[in-house]
Each structure stands twice: as C-alpha cells, then as structure tokens.
Amino acid sequence: NLEVELSQGRCCLQSTSGGGLFRVVALVALKLRRSDGDIFVQVGKSNARGDPVVSCQLPGTKRKRGELPISAVRRLIRDDLAPMQACTSLHEFEHTVERMTSPKYGVDTMYLKAVQLASFTEGDDHGAAAVPCEGLLSAEASSLLEGIFPRDIYMVPDQQGRHQFYAWIPEEHISHLKSSEAKPALQAWLSALTVVQEEEDLRDAEFIETDFYQTRV
C-alpha cells in the first residue's frame, strides 16, 4: 500500500500551493536495443496464482530515496535481468516528467522517469539460444499481432520468484502492443505458453544463467 511505499522510500509526498498533497515517484526504465533495431520489452508477468497476465512496458523499477538513476538501472539489471548483464552496454539517459492520477492508488502523482538507452551485444555468449515459437492463435488474435507473433518469449524470475515475460519487439509495434485493442490477443498468446524446462533442452540451450528460460507455445 501507499504507506509501505512511503516507508520504503519508493515515493514521497509534496505539498501544492493550494495546501494539497501530490505523490512523487522516480522511475528508471531500460530501453535495450538489439542490432536489428528490436527493443527488449516486458510483455507479461505472473499473478499471485502463477498465471501469466499482460504487462506491456520497458523493464523498469522505482528508484529508492537518494538513489541515482544509473545505480537503479544497475540494480534492475543485476536483480531482474542478470542473464543480459554481460551483453548490455549502457549509454545516455532520456528524462521525462508526467503528472496523472495513479491507477493503483487514485492519487495525483508526478512521475519522474529516466530512460536508460542501451545496446545489446550479440555473440557466442549471448543470453539465450534461439528457440522458435510455433504455436497457433485464432485468426483474429493473429491479425491483431501481425508483425509481432510468432517470436520467442523469455521467462525470467524476479527477486520474489515471480515470472516475468519478455520479447524482442520492433519499436514501431510497441505502442500497438500496449493498446487496449491488442491486449486480449497478447493475453491469449501468454496463456498458451509452455516453459521449456526439460533436462535435455536446458543442456543443449546456450544459457548463461540456469534461471533464464525461453518459452514457446
């Protein structure tokens, strides 16, 4: 809840000229670009029951009180994207400010967002071997995901052991994938995924971390 978030230093409250209060949240996001221009995007995460649900956004985290943006980015990569760490080169930041009502708490919130631009270096030690995603969706879902499906999905456990799902997405398709129109099709895709965990598959795949699996339908 908001009280816990405040006590943990993940947000603060500031007063307005009219005597009111608004919430301030400092965020970092990682915009990791591959050589073909595709962006590493979080497309889903597991809920409390372990089922995948849509969460389409750049990998990111809230900054702790007094934490520099670069320190938060390094923490994000270390804690949530460890298999990508050796292949990620960090560049400059892009900064944005957005003020809106928090969808979670329903309070006026200012979001201070620092987007870390980064490049992904592919080679023999890249994060995961390529495994094709060959499942079928309905004709309607496939149409809504044209240019996006099929492609590999990657499952990475976070610090709480909850699964997060990522894919390399062409940058021109990201805004559509985040839209309400595409959400049901993306949910159908996530719901159809099965994790490749068989011992033979894991032995043959070129993983640099044992907790970084590719998934396929």
GROMACS .gro file of C-alpha atoms in nm:
model
  217
    1ASN     CA    1   0.000   0.000   0.000
    2LEU     CA    2   0.095   0.367  -0.013
    3GLU     CA    3   0.209   0.377   0.350
    4VAL     CA    4   0.452   0.089   0.290
    5GLU     CA    5   0.579   0.252  -0.028
    6LEU     CA    6   0.646   0.573   0.163
    7SER     CA    7   0.825   0.392   0.447
    8GLN     CA    8   1.046   0.208   0.197
    9GLY     CA    9   1.146   0.532   0.026
   10ARG     CA   10   0.992   0.435  -0.309
   11CYS     CA   11   0.788   0.758  -0.329
   12CYS     CA   12   0.742   1.085  -0.142
   13LEU     CA   13   0.466   1.340  -0.088
   14GLN     CA   14   0.493   1.709  -0.172
   15SER     CA   15   0.256   1.996  -0.096
   16THR     CA   16   0.086   2.210  -0.358
   17SER     CA   17   0.039   2.587  -0.345
   18GLY     CA   18  -0.324   2.525  -0.252
   19GLY     CA   19  -0.232   2.321   0.053
   20GLY     CA   20  -0.293   1.980  -0.101
   21LEU     CA   21  -0.054   1.691  -0.149
   22PHE     CA   22   0.070   1.502  -0.450
   23ARG     CA   23   0.279   1.188  -0.477
   24VAL     CA   24   0.620   1.191  -0.649
   25VAL     CA   25   0.768   0.872  -0.793
   26ALA     CA   26   1.113   0.850  -0.951
   27LEU     CA   27   1.142   0.569  -1.204
   28VAL     CA   28   1.405   0.421  -1.431
   29ALA     CA   29   1.341   0.214  -1.743
   30LEU     CA   30   1.581   0.023  -1.965
   31LYS     CA   31   1.546   0.069  -2.341
   32LEU     CA   32   1.768  -0.214  -2.464
   33ARG     CA   33   1.810  -0.220  -2.842
   34ARG     CA   34   1.934  -0.514  -3.049
   35SER     CA   35   2.140  -0.476  -3.368
   36ASP     CA   36   1.827  -0.525  -3.584
   37GLY     CA   37   1.655  -0.237  -3.401
   38ASP     CA   38   1.417  -0.450  -3.192
   39ILE     CA   39   1.358  -0.344  -2.829
   40PHE     CA   40   1.358  -0.579  -2.527
   41VAL     CA   41   1.005  -0.537  -2.388
   42GLN     CA   42   0.829  -0.690  -2.089
   43VAL     CA   43   0.507  -0.835  -2.230
   44GLY     CA   44   0.370  -1.005  -1.919
   45LYS     CA   45   0.421  -1.124  -1.563
   46SER     CA   46   0.276  -1.393  -1.340
   47ASN     CA   47  -0.003  -1.305  -1.097
   48ALA     CA   48  -0.048  -1.436  -0.741
   49ARG     CA   49  -0.173  -1.770  -0.880
   50GLY     CA   50   0.124  -1.802  -1.112
   51ASP     CA   51  -0.079  -1.736  -1.428
   52PRO     CA   52   0.071  -1.503  -1.691
   53VAL     CA   53  -0.107  -1.169  -1.736
   54VAL     CA   54  -0.038  -0.882  -1.975
   55SER     CA   55   0.209  -0.617  -1.858
   56CYS     CA   56   0.349  -0.444  -2.166
   57GLN     CA   57   0.627  -0.198  -2.081
   58LEU     CA   58   1.002  -0.145  -2.082
   59PRO     CA   59   1.184  -0.322  -1.798
   60GLY     CA   60   1.191  -0.078  -1.509
   61THR     CA   61   1.192  -0.013  -1.137
   62LYS     CA   62   1.126   0.264  -0.886
   63ARG     CA   63   1.428   0.450  -0.754
   64LYS     CA   64   1.490   0.433  -0.383
   65ARG     CA   65   1.527   0.752  -0.183
   66GLY     CA   66   1.862   0.913  -0.271
   67GLU     CA   67   1.942   0.653  -0.537
   68LEU     CA   68   2.099   0.780  -0.860
   69PRO     CA   69   1.936   0.673  -1.190
   70ILE     CA   70   2.245   0.479  -1.301
   71SER     CA   71   2.254   0.292  -0.968
   72ALA     CA   72   1.887   0.197  -1.005
   73VAL     CA   73   1.948   0.073  -1.361
   74ARG     CA   74   2.240  -0.140  -1.249
   75ARG     CA   75   2.025  -0.282  -0.967
   76LEU     CA   76   1.746  -0.359  -1.216
   77ILE     CA   77   1.983  -0.548  -1.446
   78ARG     CA   78   2.154  -0.729  -1.159
   79ASP     CA   79   1.833  -0.835  -0.982
   80ASP     CA   80   1.585  -0.889  -1.266
   81LEU     CA   81   1.785  -0.924  -1.589
   82ALA     CA   82   2.107  -1.093  -1.477
   83PRO     CA   83   2.136  -1.311  -1.791
   84MET     CA   84   2.152  -0.995  -2.005
   85GLN     CA   85   2.416  -0.819  -1.794
   86ALA     CA   86   2.728  -0.930  -1.983
   87CYS     CA   87   2.566  -0.840  -2.317
   88THR     CA   88   2.435  -0.493  -2.224
   89SER     CA   89   2.620  -0.167  -2.294
   90LEU     CA   90   2.476   0.142  -2.124
   91HIS     CA   91   2.466   0.481  -2.299
   92GLU     CA   92   2.287   0.807  -2.216
   93PHE     CA   93   1.958   0.880  -2.035
   94GLU     CA   94   1.638   1.037  -2.165
   95HIS     CA   95   1.431   1.217  -1.899
   96THR     CA   96   1.055   1.278  -1.895
   97VAL     CA   97   0.806   1.417  -1.641
   98GLU     CA   98   0.441   1.310  -1.640
   99ARG     CA   99   0.165   1.405  -1.396
  100MET     CA  100  -0.152   1.198  -1.375
  101THR     CA  101  -0.377   1.014  -1.134
  102SER     CA  102  -0.215   0.692  -1.014
  103PRO     CA  103  -0.420   0.395  -1.145
  104LYS     CA  104  -0.318   0.195  -0.837
  105TYR     CA  105  -0.375   0.448  -0.558
  106GLY     CA  106  -0.607   0.702  -0.722
  107VAL     CA  107  -0.396   0.997  -0.608
  108ASP     CA  108  -0.238   1.284  -0.803
  109THR     CA  109   0.112   1.163  -0.895
  110MET     CA  110   0.414   1.311  -1.069
  111TYR     CA  111   0.632   1.053  -1.241
  112LEU     CA  112   0.998   1.145  -1.292
  113LYS     CA  113   1.119   0.892  -1.546
  114ALA     CA  114   1.478   0.833  -1.656
  115VAL     CA  115   1.505   0.602  -1.957
  116GLN     CA  116   1.846   0.437  -1.989
  117LEU     CA  117   1.936   0.383  -2.354
  118ALA     CA  118   2.141   0.069  -2.405
  119SER     CA  119   2.259  -0.168  -2.675
  120PHE     CA  120   2.264  -0.547  -2.674
  121THR     CA  121   2.587  -0.710  -2.792
  122GLU     CA  122   2.515  -1.040  -2.964
  123GLY     CA  123   2.776  -1.315  -2.988
  124ASP     CA  124   2.867  -1.658  -2.863
  125ASP     CA  125   2.794  -1.558  -2.503
  126HIS     CA  126   2.451  -1.400  -2.563
  127GLY     CA  127   2.176  -1.451  -2.305
  128ALA     CA  128   1.983  -1.738  -2.462
  129ALA     CA  129   1.977  -1.967  -2.763
  130ALA     CA  130   1.708  -1.912  -3.028
  131VAL     CA  131   1.403  -2.136  -2.992
  132PRO     CA  132   1.121  -2.077  -3.244
  133CYS     CA  133   0.771  -2.003  -3.120
  134GLU     CA  134   0.549  -2.213  -3.344
  135GLY     CA  135   0.207  -2.211  -3.176
  136LEU     CA  136  -0.119  -2.103  -3.336
  137LEU     CA  137  -0.359  -1.831  -3.223
  138SER     CA  138  -0.704  -1.755  -3.356
  139ALA     CA  139  -0.722  -1.570  -3.685
  140GLU     CA  140  -0.843  -1.256  -3.505
  141ALA     CA  141  -0.562  -1.267  -3.247
  142SER     CA  142  -0.301  -1.333  -3.516
  143SER     CA  143  -0.432  -1.037  -3.715
  144LEU     CA  144  -0.405  -0.807  -3.411
  145LEU     CA  145  -0.048  -0.925  -3.354
  146GLU     CA  146   0.059  -0.904  -3.718
  147GLY     CA  147   0.431  -0.831  -3.741
  148ILE     CA  148   0.476  -0.940  -3.377
  149PHE     CA  149   0.361  -1.303  -3.350
  150PRO     CA  150   0.520  -1.553  -3.365
  151ARG     CA  151   0.851  -1.481  -3.194
  152ASP     CA  152   1.049  -1.606  -2.893
  153ILE     CA  153   0.932  -1.526  -2.541
  154TYR     CA  154   1.176  -1.528  -2.248
  155MET     CA  155   1.078  -1.601  -1.888
  156VAL     CA  156   1.292  -1.452  -1.609
  157PRO     CA  157   1.212  -1.491  -1.237
  158ASP     CA  158   1.226  -1.167  -1.037
  159GLN     CA  159   1.363  -1.135  -0.683
  160GLN     CA  160   1.037  -1.273  -0.539
  161GLY     CA  161   1.046  -1.573  -0.772
  162ARG     CA  162   0.756  -1.445  -0.985
  163HIS     CA  163   0.794  -1.497  -1.357
  164GLN     CA  164   0.829  -1.204  -1.594
  165PHE     CA  165   0.794  -1.248  -1.970
  166TYR     CA  166   0.998  -1.060  -2.229
  167ALA     CA  167   1.029  -1.044  -2.608
  168TRP     CA  168   1.230  -0.854  -2.869
  169ILE     CA  169   0.970  -0.629  -3.034
  170PRO     CA  170   1.010  -0.399  -3.338
  171GLU     CA  171   0.995  -0.045  -3.200
  172GLU     CA  172   0.719   0.060  -3.440
  173HIS     CA  173   0.489  -0.212  -3.297
  174ILE     CA  174   0.535  -0.135  -2.925
  175SER     CA  175   0.262   0.130  -2.895
  176HIS     CA  176   0.011  -0.102  -3.064
  177LEU     CA  177   0.110  -0.391  -2.838
  178LYS     CA  178   0.041  -0.169  -2.535
  179SER     CA  179  -0.304  -0.071  -2.662
  180SER     CA  180  -0.633  -0.200  -2.523
  181GLU     CA  181  -0.714  -0.335  -2.870
  182ALA     CA  182  -0.415  -0.572  -2.869
  183LYS     CA  183  -0.441  -0.672  -2.501
  184PRO     CA  184  -0.678  -0.973  -2.546
  185ALA     CA  185  -0.459  -1.114  -2.825
  186LEU     CA  186  -0.144  -1.069  -2.617
  187GLN     CA  187  -0.317  -1.239  -2.322
  188ALA     CA  188  -0.413  -1.534  -2.544
  189TRP     CA  189  -0.051  -1.563  -2.655
  190LEU     CA  190   0.081  -1.558  -2.297
  191SER     CA  191  -0.181  -1.809  -2.180
  192ALA     CA  192  -0.070  -2.053  -2.450
  193LEU     CA  193   0.297  -2.052  -2.347
  194THR     CA  194   0.463  -2.360  -2.203
  195VAL     CA  195   0.802  -2.337  -2.038
  196VAL     CA  196   1.087  -2.538  -2.194
  197GLN     CA  197   1.243  -2.693  -1.883
  198GLU     CA  198   1.321  -3.046  -1.997
  199GLU     CA  199   1.671  -3.150  -1.892
  200GLU     CA  200   1.779  -3.221  -2.249
  201ASP     CA  201   1.654  -2.886  -2.376
  202LEU     CA  202   1.826  -2.698  -2.094
  203ARG     CA  203   2.153  -2.884  -2.152
  204ASP     CA  204   2.152  -2.812  -2.526
  205ALA     CA  205   2.048  -2.446  -2.497
  206GLU     CA  206   2.320  -2.182  -2.458
  207PHE     CA  207   2.210  -2.021  -2.133
  208ILE     CA  208   2.441  -1.808  -1.926
  209GLU     CA  209   2.208  -1.845  -1.625
  210THR     CA  210   2.005  -2.152  -1.527
  211ASP     CA  211   1.705  -1.939  -1.424
  212PHE     CA  212   1.663  -1.776  -1.769
  213TYR     CA  213   1.438  -1.996  -1.984
  214GLN     CA  214   1.289  -1.948  -2.327
  215THR     CA  215   0.925  -2.041  -2.365
  216ARG     CA  216   0.722  -2.149  -2.663
  217VAL     CA  217   0.364  -2.236  -2.749
   0.00000   0.00000   0.00000
